[in-house]
Short mmCIF file of C-alpha atoms in Angstrom, two decimals:
data_model
loop_
_atom_site.label_atom_id
_atom_site.label_comp_id
_atom_site.label_asym_id
_atom_site.label_seq_id
_atom_site.Cartn_x
_atom_site.Cartn_y
_atom_site.Cartn_z
CA MET A 1 -30.79 -105.65 155.97
CA LYS A 2 -28.76 -108.69 154.94
CA GLN A 3 -31.63 -111.05 155.67
CA PHE A 4 -33.73 -109.28 153.04
CA LYS A 5 -31.00 -109.00 150.41
CA LYS A 6 -32.05 -112.18 148.69
CA TYR A 7 -35.54 -110.78 148.14
CA LEU A 8 -34.46 -107.57 146.44
CA PRO A 9 -33.63 -108.76 142.92
CA VAL A 10 -36.53 -111.23 142.97
CA ALA A 11 -38.99 -108.61 144.18
CA MET A 12 -37.96 -106.08 141.58
CA ILE A 13 -38.15 -108.60 138.76
CA LEU A 14 -41.53 -109.79 140.02
CA ILE A 15 -43.04 -106.35 139.92
CA PHE A 16 -41.43 -104.36 137.21
CA ALA A 17 -40.04 -106.89 134.84
CA VAL A 18 -42.54 -109.61 134.32
CA ALA A 19 -45.43 -111.45 135.85
CA LEU A 20 -43.89 -114.38 137.62
CA LEU A 21 -47.13 -116.01 138.61
CA ALA A 22 -46.19 -119.58 139.25
CA GLY A 23 -48.92 -122.15 138.90
CA CYS A 24 -51.72 -120.08 140.45
CA SER A 25 -55.20 -121.57 140.18
CA SER A 26 -58.34 -119.56 139.65
CA GLY A 27 -61.41 -121.28 140.99
CA LYS A 28 -64.87 -119.82 140.90
CA PRO A 29 -65.12 -116.72 143.14
CA LYS A 30 -66.79 -117.17 146.47
CA GLU A 31 -69.52 -114.82 147.59
CA THR A 32 -67.89 -111.98 149.49
CA GLY A 33 -70.71 -109.60 150.20
CA GLY A 34 -69.61 -107.19 147.48
CA GLY A 35 -71.17 -106.37 144.19
CA SER A 36 -74.29 -104.56 145.38
CA LYS A 37 -75.14 -101.50 143.33
CA ALA A 38 -73.70 -98.31 144.76
CA GLU A 39 -73.88 -94.81 143.35
CA VAL A 40 -70.38 -93.36 143.34
CA THR A 41 -69.99 -89.61 143.12
CA LYS A 42 -66.41 -88.44 142.87
CA GLY A 43 -65.68 -85.35 144.90
CA ALA A 44 -68.75 -85.55 147.13
CA GLU A 45 -68.57 -82.99 149.91
CA PRO A 46 -68.13 -84.43 153.40
CA GLY A 47 -70.73 -83.72 156.00
CA THR A 48 -73.66 -83.45 153.61
CA SER A 49 -74.90 -86.86 154.70
CA GLY A 50 -73.78 -86.50 158.30
CA GLU A 51 -71.50 -89.53 157.96
CA GLU A 52 -68.24 -89.86 159.83
CA PRO A 53 -65.16 -90.04 157.56
CA TYR A 54 -64.31 -93.61 156.58
CA GLU A 55 -60.72 -94.74 157.13
CA ILE A 56 -59.25 -96.70 154.21
CA ALA A 57 -56.32 -99.00 155.01
CA VAL A 58 -54.04 -99.19 151.96
CA GLU A 59 -51.42 -101.90 151.50
CA VAL A 60 -48.03 -100.46 150.48
CA VAL A 61 -45.63 -103.18 149.36
CA ASN A 62 -41.96 -102.53 150.09
CA ILE A 63 -38.71 -104.35 150.77
CA TYR A 64 -38.37 -103.99 154.51
CA GLN A 65 -38.21 -100.36 155.68
CA ASP A 66 -40.28 -98.71 158.39
CA TYR A 67 -41.00 -95.16 157.24
CA ALA A 68 -40.10 -92.61 159.91
CA ASP A 69 -42.28 -89.92 158.31
CA LEU A 70 -45.31 -92.11 157.58
CA ALA A 71 -47.69 -90.19 159.85
CA GLU A 72 -46.64 -86.87 158.31
CA VAL A 73 -47.31 -88.17 154.80
CA GLU A 74 -50.67 -89.59 155.86
CA ALA A 75 -51.67 -86.21 157.26
CA ALA A 76 -50.82 -84.53 153.96
CA ILE A 77 -52.77 -87.18 152.04
CA ASN A 78 -55.80 -86.66 154.24
CA GLU A 79 -55.79 -82.94 153.48
CA ILE A 80 -56.74 -84.03 149.95
CA THR A 81 -58.98 -87.04 150.58
CA LEU A 82 -61.13 -85.74 153.43
CA PRO A 83 -62.56 -82.76 151.50
CA ALA A 84 -62.81 -84.77 148.28
CA ILE A 85 -64.40 -88.07 149.34
CA ASN A 86 -64.81 -87.88 153.13
CA CYS A 87 -62.16 -90.56 153.72
CA SER A 88 -58.92 -90.69 155.64
CA ILE A 89 -56.05 -92.91 154.49
CA LYS A 90 -54.00 -95.26 156.63
CA LEU A 91 -50.93 -96.57 154.81
CA LYS A 92 -49.83 -100.06 155.82
CA PRO A 93 -46.33 -101.00 154.61
CA VAL A 94 -46.05 -104.75 153.96
CA PRO A 95 -42.58 -106.24 153.29
CA ILE A 96 -42.42 -108.38 150.16
CA PRO A 97 -41.64 -111.62 152.08
CA GLU A 98 -44.94 -111.23 153.95
CA GLN A 99 -47.12 -110.03 151.06
CA GLY A 100 -48.12 -113.46 149.79
CA THR A 101 -49.97 -114.37 152.99
CA LYS A 102 -50.90 -110.93 154.31
CA LEU A 103 -54.38 -110.75 152.76
CA SER A 104 -55.52 -114.20 153.84
CA LEU A 105 -54.29 -113.61 157.39
CA ALA A 106 -55.94 -110.19 157.52
CA VAL A 107 -59.29 -111.50 156.33
CA ALA A 108 -59.15 -114.48 158.71
CA ALA A 109 -58.43 -112.18 161.66
CA ASN A 110 -60.80 -109.46 160.37
CA GLU A 111 -57.84 -107.08 160.35
CA LYS A 112 -58.57 -103.84 158.53
CA LEU A 113 -56.88 -103.92 155.12
CA ASP A 114 -59.08 -102.40 152.42
CA LEU A 115 -57.10 -101.73 149.22
CA VAL A 116 -54.59 -104.50 148.46
CA ASN A 117 -52.23 -105.68 145.74
CA ALA A 118 -54.03 -108.68 144.24
CA GLY A 119 -51.51 -109.74 141.63
CA LEU A 120 -47.99 -109.51 142.97
CA LEU A 121 -47.49 -112.99 144.41
CA SER A 122 -50.81 -114.51 143.38
CA THR A 123 -53.55 -113.79 140.84
CA PRO A 124 -56.89 -112.03 141.21
CA GLY A 125 -58.56 -115.27 140.12
CA THR A 126 -56.89 -117.25 142.88
CA LEU A 127 -57.69 -114.67 145.56
CA ALA A 128 -61.29 -114.29 144.39
CA GLY A 129 -61.69 -118.07 144.36
CA GLU A 130 -60.52 -118.15 147.98
CA GLY A 131 -63.10 -115.55 148.95
CA LEU A 132 -60.51 -112.87 149.70
CA LEU A 133 -61.60 -110.20 147.20
CA THR A 134 -64.78 -108.15 146.83
CA ASP A 135 -66.67 -108.03 143.54
CA ILE A 136 -66.14 -104.38 142.53
CA THR A 137 -68.09 -104.45 139.25
CA ASP A 138 -70.91 -102.15 140.34
CA TYR A 139 -68.65 -99.71 142.17
CA LEU A 140 -66.35 -98.79 139.28
CA THR A 141 -66.65 -95.18 138.14
CA PRO A 142 -66.89 -94.13 134.48
CA ALA A 143 -63.42 -92.55 134.74
CA LEU A 144 -61.84 -95.79 135.95
CA LYS A 145 -63.56 -97.83 133.24
CA GLU A 146 -62.38 -95.44 130.54
CA LEU A 147 -58.80 -95.39 131.80
CA ALA A 148 -58.47 -99.18 131.94
CA GLY A 149 -60.29 -99.99 128.70
CA ASP A 150 -59.68 -103.60 127.64
CA LEU A 151 -57.21 -104.06 130.52
CA LEU A 152 -60.20 -104.36 132.83
CA SER A 153 -60.82 -107.80 131.36
CA ALA A 154 -57.66 -109.11 133.05
CA GLY A 155 -59.36 -108.86 136.44
CA THR A 156 -62.76 -110.08 135.24
CA ILE A 157 -63.93 -113.54 136.30
CA ASN A 158 -67.22 -114.99 135.11
CA GLY A 159 -68.31 -111.55 133.99
CA ARG A 160 -67.55 -109.83 137.30
CA VAL A 161 -64.60 -107.53 138.05
CA TYR A 162 -62.39 -108.41 141.02
CA SER A 163 -59.30 -106.30 140.35
CA TYR A 164 -58.18 -103.10 138.66
CA PRO A 165 -54.77 -102.64 136.97
CA CYS A 166 -52.26 -100.68 139.03
CA ILE A 167 -50.30 -99.98 135.85
CA LEU A 168 -52.20 -98.83 132.77
CA TYR A 169 -49.26 -99.61 130.46
CA PRO A 170 -48.24 -103.13 131.55
CA GLY A 171 -46.79 -104.54 128.32
CA GLN A 172 -43.36 -106.18 128.48
CA GLU A 173 -40.70 -106.54 125.81
CA ALA A 174 -37.89 -109.07 126.02
CA ALA A 175 -34.36 -107.75 125.73
CA PHE A 176 -30.69 -108.46 126.24
CA ILE A 177 -29.39 -105.78 128.59
CA TYR A 178 -25.64 -105.30 128.70
CA ASP A 179 -22.83 -103.15 130.09
CA LYS A 180 -22.43 -100.34 127.54
CA ASP A 181 -19.13 -99.15 129.02
CA LEU A 182 -17.61 -102.62 128.60
CA ALA A 183 -18.92 -102.79 125.04
CA ASP A 184 -17.26 -99.47 124.23
CA GLN A 185 -14.04 -100.37 126.00
CA TYR A 186 -13.62 -103.67 124.15
CA ASN A 187 -15.27 -102.63 120.87
CA ILE A 188 -18.07 -105.16 121.19
CA THR A 189 -20.81 -104.61 118.60
CA VAL A 190 -24.32 -105.48 119.79
CA PRO A 191 -27.19 -105.02 117.31
CA ASP A 192 -30.33 -103.09 118.25
CA THR A 193 -32.35 -106.26 117.64
CA ILE A 194 -31.42 -109.90 118.20
CA SER A 195 -33.44 -112.19 115.95
CA SER A 196 -31.35 -115.33 115.41
CA ILE A 197 -28.84 -117.64 117.03
CA GLU A 198 -26.25 -116.17 114.67
CA ASP A 199 -26.80 -112.76 116.29
CA TRP A 200 -26.17 -114.26 119.73
CA ASN A 201 -23.08 -116.16 118.67
CA LYS A 202 -21.51 -113.08 117.05
CA ILE A 203 -21.85 -111.18 120.34
CA PHE A 204 -20.37 -113.96 122.45
CA GLU A 205 -17.54 -114.69 120.01
CA GLN A 206 -16.49 -111.03 120.21
CA ILE A 207 -16.57 -111.09 124.00
CA LYS A 208 -14.47 -114.25 124.27
CA ALA A 209 -11.94 -112.96 121.75
CA SER A 210 -11.67 -109.59 123.51
CA GLY A 211 -10.10 -111.05 126.64
CA MET A 212 -12.49 -109.28 129.01
CA SER A 213 -12.95 -111.08 132.33
CA PRO A 214 -16.77 -111.20 132.45
CA TYR A 215 -18.58 -114.01 130.68
CA GLY A 216 -21.00 -113.11 127.90
CA ILE A 217 -24.12 -114.01 129.85
CA SER A 218 -25.44 -115.63 133.00
CA LEU A 219 -28.29 -118.09 132.59
CA GLY A 220 -29.12 -117.84 136.29
CA ASP A 221 -30.71 -120.70 138.17
CA GLY A 222 -33.29 -121.54 135.50
CA GLY A 223 -35.82 -119.00 136.72
CA GLY A 224 -34.53 -116.22 134.51
CA ALA A 225 -34.77 -118.31 131.36
CA SER A 226 -38.34 -119.30 132.18
CA ILE A 227 -39.52 -115.71 132.29
CA THR A 228 -38.99 -114.84 128.64
CA GLU A 229 -37.56 -118.07 127.19
CA PHE A 230 -35.12 -115.68 125.50
CA GLY A 231 -37.84 -113.74 123.77
CA ALA A 232 -40.17 -116.51 122.65
CA ASN A 233 -43.42 -115.01 121.44
CA PHE A 234 -46.06 -116.77 123.52
CA ASP A 235 -48.75 -116.15 126.13
CA ALA A 236 -48.29 -118.48 129.10
CA LEU A 237 -51.94 -117.97 130.14
CA GLY A 238 -51.08 -117.27 133.77
CA ASP A 239 -48.28 -119.69 134.64
CA ASN A 240 -45.22 -117.81 133.46
CA ASN A 241 -42.87 -119.88 135.58
CA SER A 242 -43.46 -123.58 134.94
CA LEU A 243 -45.57 -123.09 131.77
CA SER A 244 -47.72 -125.97 133.02
CA TYR A 245 -50.93 -124.59 131.50
CA GLY A 246 -49.52 -124.81 127.98
CA VAL A 247 -48.82 -121.72 125.87
CA VAL A 248 -50.32 -119.89 122.91
CA VAL A 249 -47.52 -119.16 120.45
CA ASP A 250 -47.93 -115.96 118.40
CA PRO A 251 -50.89 -114.95 120.59
CA ALA A 252 -51.88 -111.94 118.48
CA ASN A 253 -52.77 -114.29 115.62
CA ASN A 254 -53.43 -117.64 117.27
CA THR A 255 -55.50 -119.23 120.06
CA THR A 256 -54.26 -122.83 119.99
CA ILE A 257 -52.64 -124.06 123.21
CA THR A 258 -49.58 -126.30 122.89
CA ASN A 259 -46.94 -127.88 125.11
CA TRP A 260 -43.96 -125.52 124.88
CA TYR A 261 -41.54 -128.17 126.07
CA GLU A 262 -42.49 -130.38 123.13
CA SER A 263 -41.75 -127.63 120.61
CA GLN A 264 -38.74 -127.37 118.34
CA GLU A 265 -38.19 -123.85 119.69
CA PHE A 266 -37.67 -125.12 123.23
CA TYR A 267 -35.29 -127.84 122.08
CA ASP A 268 -33.29 -125.37 120.00
CA MET A 269 -33.05 -122.95 122.91
CA CYS A 270 -31.72 -125.66 125.22
CA LYS A 271 -29.25 -126.79 122.54
CA ASP A 272 -28.03 -123.21 122.08
CA HIS A 273 -27.53 -122.80 125.82
CA TYR A 274 -25.69 -126.11 126.03
CA ASP A 275 -23.39 -125.07 123.18
CA TRP A 276 -22.75 -121.71 124.84
CA MET A 277 -21.79 -123.44 128.05
CA GLN A 278 -19.43 -125.78 126.18
CA ASN A 279 -17.86 -122.79 124.40
CA GLY A 280 -17.27 -120.87 127.64
CA TYR A 281 -19.73 -118.07 126.89
CA CYS A 282 -21.76 -118.43 130.13
CA VAL A 283 -21.10 -118.10 133.85
CA PRO A 284 -20.38 -121.80 134.56
CA ASP A 285 -21.80 -122.07 138.09
CA SER A 286 -24.87 -119.85 137.70
CA LEU A 287 -27.17 -122.71 138.69
CA THR A 288 -25.63 -122.96 142.15
CA ASN A 289 -23.79 -119.71 142.94
CA GLY A 290 -26.83 -117.96 144.41
CA TYR A 291 -26.71 -114.92 142.14
CA THR A 292 -29.52 -113.84 139.85
CA THR A 293 -28.77 -112.93 136.26
CA ILE A 294 -28.99 -109.25 137.20
CA ASP A 295 -26.68 -109.76 140.19
CA SER A 296 -24.12 -111.17 137.76
CA ILE A 297 -24.02 -107.88 135.86
CA THR A 298 -23.67 -105.95 139.11
CA ASN A 299 -20.78 -108.04 140.41
CA GLY A 300 -18.97 -108.13 137.06
CA GLN A 301 -19.45 -111.83 136.35
CA SER A 302 -21.34 -111.30 133.11
CA PHE A 303 -21.47 -108.78 130.29
CA GLY A 304 -25.26 -108.99 130.08
CA ALA A 305 -28.48 -110.82 130.82
CA THR A 306 -31.91 -111.31 129.36
CA SER A 307 -34.67 -109.29 130.98
CA SER A 308 -38.16 -108.00 130.49
CA ILE A 309 -38.38 -104.28 129.79
CA GLY A 310 -41.41 -102.21 130.73
CA ILE A 311 -42.25 -98.80 132.09
CA GLY A 312 -41.25 -99.88 135.59
CA SER A 313 -38.26 -101.87 134.44
CA ASN A 314 -36.71 -99.73 131.73
CA LEU A 315 -33.00 -99.24 131.14
CA ALA A 316 -32.84 -96.41 133.66
CA TYR A 317 -34.27 -98.72 136.31
CA TRP A 318 -31.87 -101.58 135.58
CA SER A 319 -28.91 -99.18 135.35
CA ASN A 320 -29.78 -97.78 138.75
CA LEU A 321 -30.21 -101.26 140.24
CA THR A 322 -26.92 -102.63 138.87
CA GLY A 323 -24.85 -99.47 139.10
CA LYS A 324 -23.87 -99.93 135.44
CA ASN A 325 -24.46 -97.89 132.28
CA LEU A 326 -26.68 -100.34 130.43
CA ALA A 327 -27.90 -100.59 126.84
CA LYS A 328 -30.32 -103.08 125.32
CA ALA A 329 -30.93 -105.23 122.26
CA VAL A 330 -34.59 -106.07 121.73
CA ILE A 331 -35.45 -109.76 121.42
CA ARG A 332 -39.25 -109.43 121.32
CA ASP A 333 -41.44 -106.34 121.06
CA ALA A 334 -43.78 -105.45 123.92
CA LEU A 335 -46.57 -107.97 124.50
CA LEU A 336 -49.75 -107.37 126.49
CA THR A 337 -51.19 -110.39 128.35
CA THR A 338 -53.43 -111.12 131.31
CA GLY A 339 -50.40 -112.19 133.32
CA TYR A 340 -48.46 -108.99 132.67
CA THR A 341 -51.53 -106.84 133.43
CA ASN A 342 -52.15 -108.63 136.72
CA THR A 343 -48.57 -108.40 137.95
CA GLN A 344 -49.77 -105.40 139.89
CA ALA A 345 -53.52 -105.22 140.35
CA TRP A 346 -55.64 -103.40 142.90
CA GLY A 347 -58.23 -105.43 144.77
CA VAL A 348 -60.61 -104.70 147.63
CA ALA A 349 -60.41 -107.12 150.57
CA SER A 350 -63.53 -109.18 151.15
CA ASN A 351 -63.88 -107.94 154.74
CA CYS A 352 -63.89 -104.27 153.67
CA GLU A 353 -66.87 -102.48 155.22
CA LYS A 354 -67.32 -99.84 152.52
CA PRO A 355 -65.93 -100.96 149.15
CA GLU A 356 -67.69 -98.06 147.43
CA LYS A 357 -65.49 -95.62 149.39
CA VAL A 358 -62.36 -97.55 148.43
CA ILE A 359 -63.26 -97.27 144.74
CA GLN A 360 -63.90 -93.55 145.20
CA PHE A 361 -60.36 -93.32 146.54
CA LEU A 362 -59.02 -95.37 143.62
CA ASP A 363 -60.77 -92.98 141.22
CA LEU A 364 -59.20 -90.01 142.99
CA LEU A 365 -55.80 -91.70 142.93
CA PHE A 366 -55.88 -91.99 139.13
CA THR A 367 -57.33 -88.54 138.49
CA ASN A 368 -55.57 -86.38 141.12
CA THR A 369 -51.86 -86.19 140.30
CA ASP A 370 -50.96 -84.34 143.51
CA LEU A 371 -52.40 -87.23 145.54
CA ALA A 372 -50.60 -89.87 143.47
CA ASN A 373 -47.25 -88.07 143.72
CA LEU A 374 -47.71 -87.66 147.46
CA ILE A 375 -48.33 -91.37 148.05
CA ASN A 376 -45.58 -92.42 145.65
CA TYR A 377 -42.84 -90.08 146.83
CA GLY A 378 -43.84 -88.21 149.98
CA ILE A 379 -43.50 -84.50 150.65
CA GLU A 380 -41.63 -82.24 148.23
CA GLY A 381 -38.49 -80.74 149.72
CA LYS A 382 -38.29 -83.37 152.44
CA HIS A 383 -38.54 -86.68 150.60
CA TYR A 384 -37.82 -85.54 147.05
CA VAL A 385 -36.83 -82.48 145.03
CA LYS A 386 -37.49 -81.69 141.40
CA LEU A 387 -34.47 -82.05 139.16
CA GLU A 388 -33.47 -78.70 137.72
CA GLY A 389 -34.03 -78.42 133.99
CA THR A 390 -36.69 -81.14 133.86
CA GLN A 391 -40.47 -81.08 134.04
CA ASN A 392 -41.39 -84.29 135.82
CA ILE A 393 -38.15 -85.83 137.08
CA ILE A 394 -37.28 -85.91 140.78
CA THR A 395 -34.41 -87.04 142.94
CA TYR A 396 -33.63 -87.40 146.63
CA PRO A 397 -32.83 -84.25 148.62
CA GLU A 398 -29.15 -83.58 149.18
CA GLY A 399 -27.73 -85.78 151.90
CA THR A 400 -30.38 -88.48 151.57
CA ASN A 401 -30.83 -91.62 149.50
CA SER A 402 -33.23 -94.55 149.25
CA SER A 403 -31.95 -95.97 152.54
CA THR A 404 -32.05 -92.78 154.61
CA VAL A 405 -35.04 -90.84 153.29
CA GLY A 406 -37.99 -90.87 155.68
CA TYR A 407 -40.59 -92.18 153.25
CA ALA A 408 -40.92 -94.48 150.20
CA GLY A 409 -37.21 -95.25 149.79
CA ASP A 410 -37.86 -98.92 149.09
CA MET A 411 -41.47 -98.83 147.93
CA ILE A 412 -42.23 -101.23 145.10
CA GLN A 413 -45.87 -100.29 144.63
CA TRP A 414 -47.26 -98.06 141.86
CA PHE A 415 -49.91 -95.41 142.52
CA GLY A 416 -51.79 -93.38 139.92
CA ASP A 417 -51.42 -92.82 136.18
CA THR A 418 -47.81 -93.26 135.04
CA LYS A 419 -48.26 -90.61 132.36
CA LYS A 420 -48.95 -87.97 135.00
CA VAL A 421 -46.84 -88.79 138.06
CA PHE A 422 -43.20 -87.87 138.63
CA GLN A 423 -40.37 -90.28 137.85
CA ARG A 424 -37.09 -90.57 139.73
CA THR A 425 -33.66 -90.21 138.22
CA PRO A 426 -31.93 -91.70 136.30
CA ASN A 427 -35.10 -91.42 134.19
CA THR A 428 -35.36 -88.33 132.00
CA ASP A 429 -38.31 -86.47 130.54
CA GLU A 430 -37.93 -88.67 127.46
CA PHE A 431 -39.35 -91.51 129.55
CA PHE A 432 -42.86 -90.17 129.09
CA ALA A 433 -42.63 -90.42 125.31
CA THR A 434 -42.14 -94.20 125.57
CA ILE A 435 -45.09 -95.02 127.81
CA ASP A 436 -47.62 -95.76 125.07
CA ASN A 437 -45.29 -98.42 123.66
CA TYR A 438 -46.29 -100.60 126.61
CA GLY A 439 -50.04 -99.91 126.65
CA LEU A 440 -53.04 -100.75 124.54
CA ALA A 441 -52.00 -98.17 121.94
CA GLY A 442 -48.53 -99.57 121.24
CA ALA A 443 -48.00 -103.09 122.55
CA THR A 444 -49.02 -106.28 120.76
CA LYS A 445 -52.21 -107.50 122.42
CA SER A 446 -52.68 -111.20 123.03
CA ASN A 447 -55.96 -112.64 121.78
CA CYS A 448 -56.22 -114.20 125.24
CA LEU A 449 -56.07 -110.90 127.16
CA GLY A 450 -58.70 -111.24 129.87
CA TYR A 451 -58.83 -115.04 129.85
CA THR A 452 -58.23 -116.85 133.15
CA PHE A 453 -57.80 -120.62 133.35
CA ASP A 454 -59.92 -122.31 136.04
CA THR A 455 -57.65 -125.16 137.16
CA ALA A 456 -60.12 -126.83 139.53
CA ASN A 457 -60.55 -129.92 137.31
CA VAL A 458 -56.83 -130.60 136.86
CA THR A 459 -55.24 -129.75 140.21
CA THR A 460 -53.68 -133.21 140.62
CA GLN A 461 -52.14 -133.10 137.15
CA LEU A 462 -50.85 -129.56 137.71
CA THR A 463 -49.01 -130.56 140.85
CA ALA A 464 -47.45 -133.52 139.08
CA VAL A 465 -46.46 -131.49 136.01
CA GLN A 466 -44.94 -128.70 138.07
CA ASN A 467 -42.89 -131.26 139.98
CA VAL A 468 -41.56 -132.63 136.69
CA VAL A 469 -40.72 -129.13 135.47
CA ASN A 470 -38.86 -128.45 138.71
CA GLU A 471 -36.85 -131.63 138.19
CA TYR A 472 -35.79 -131.07 134.58
CA LYS A 473 -36.08 -127.47 133.49
CA ALA A 474 -33.33 -125.66 135.41
CA THR A 475 -30.52 -127.90 134.19
CA LEU A 476 -31.84 -127.83 130.62
CA THR A 477 -32.33 -124.08 130.30
CA THR A 478 -29.00 -123.24 131.93
CA GLY A 479 -27.02 -125.39 129.51
CA ASN A 480 -25.91 -127.92 132.09
CA VAL A 481 -27.22 -131.04 130.32
CA ASN A 482 -27.28 -132.17 126.71
CA PRO A 483 -30.88 -131.70 125.47
CA GLU A 484 -30.45 -134.55 123.00
CA GLU A 485 -30.20 -136.85 126.00
CA ALA A 486 -32.53 -135.08 128.47
CA VAL A 487 -35.44 -133.57 126.50
CA PRO A 488 -37.09 -136.85 125.40
CA GLY A 489 -37.26 -138.03 129.02
CA PHE A 490 -38.59 -134.63 130.09
CA ILE A 491 -41.39 -134.75 127.51
CA GLN A 492 -42.39 -138.29 128.47
CA ALA A 493 -42.40 -137.42 132.18
CA LEU A 494 -44.66 -134.44 131.44
CA LYS A 495 -47.07 -136.66 129.52
CA ASP A 496 -47.08 -139.23 132.31
CA ALA A 497 -47.86 -136.43 134.77
CA GLY A 498 -50.87 -135.29 132.73
CA ILE A 499 -49.83 -132.20 130.77
CA ASP A 500 -51.97 -133.24 127.78
CA GLU A 501 -55.04 -133.40 130.04
CA ILE A 502 -54.26 -129.91 131.37
CA ILE A 503 -53.90 -128.48 127.88
CA LYS A 504 -57.14 -130.16 126.73
CA GLU A 505 -59.05 -128.66 129.66
CA ASN A 506 -57.45 -125.26 129.15
CA GLN A 507 -58.22 -125.27 125.42
CA SER A 508 -61.85 -126.17 126.09
CA GLN A 509 -62.23 -123.26 128.51
CA LEU A 510 -60.42 -120.84 126.19
CA ASP A 511 -62.62 -121.82 123.24
CA ALA A 512 -65.75 -121.26 125.34
CA TRP A 513 -64.42 -117.90 126.54
CA LEU A 514 -63.63 -116.78 122.99
CA ALA A 515 -67.06 -117.88 121.76
CA ALA A 516 -68.76 -115.87 124.51
CA LYS A 517 -66.86 -112.64 123.77
#
């Protein structure tokens, strides 16, 4: 288990917090044999055509566990799917360290892997460009189209659909999450919303004056700051890590791409972090100590950390992960982008023999709650029990936990419609009232939702720019260097590497995409 420990915080943040899609290109999709017109009839009775049931191999992303009761769960699933769509389901757990290469290896070896996660460690555009995904446009059912709405555009490339959102409410807000018990113990006042540097400084001044042992915040190793840039309101257009594509600031009202690192906002953020480090507000060795920002809350190094908050990464989730009673201060309201939508996206492997059957299963997964709960949590009474006094909250049976239960203890994959499936403790029934805040109905929608940058013409520049970012950004965003001295050299190195050429190409493509809408 120790060898996988380092993947746990990263995996959880990848999936449920934000879309950490670092520098993924999206070339033109290769022909994959999909896309032929197929009539899909949900609930077709087996045997009427004399066809043998089709086995669908479904990728299930997890941390590392082998599920002792996998065959038993599959048998229960098949009691639903065989009568409904004449398909049996074979679940294939894939540990997160292997997920990034699993699809390409499976297609190369013609290994059966039908329904896959196309967005976790890559993007649908990248995978389609490599010929690894089937065009599913003509297989999508009316129910699936209606459920996804505008989110379907996130997996659309050159007018064809290559992925379907796993999560129908994928918006992310930026927040400062902190130890509520410590705040109460030391009388630390944290506002519900943080909107200025003065708000931050008031929090950290209280913490330092209180005499508590934890620092106010950990800035991590530079990766944590790059996720949300402490709540900056921009759409990174697919590269949420190095921001090498440029960004659209205020994306609900703007479509102009700029170099974030050349902005006053970036400079001010780095200056604030540098001042915090000088004032003793931050964990001093966060760049090198090997702990993520969330780890630092768990081990008592820091009072809080910045994080993305969504339906899969709400306060209950972070409290459970850290073992702390957490509260939050909102830095930026929920934003809906292509990157967030594609963090988890269903795709059909290009070597799938019957993609129309896979889409029938996907339809059933989103419309049959019993099936979705079964795949998510296993068998009631054995792998979960309903929490007394609640309607849709479950917990582990007495004597078991996530490490000992026979199924789904470490699953980090979402199945079905979040509004309908059970949720584990420490969530409460109130969770369901917040879901729309992160979907099309409640989140701020980027004007660029559905746009994918084709990086084929600037691959050399991208590599050079990302190398520059890797050289400068971590020390700047963690407050370890004076931005007055380092930022000018950073900006010049980015220009020398070709960031202006990347932004020009990206803007040209975005303008053409907007004009064609």
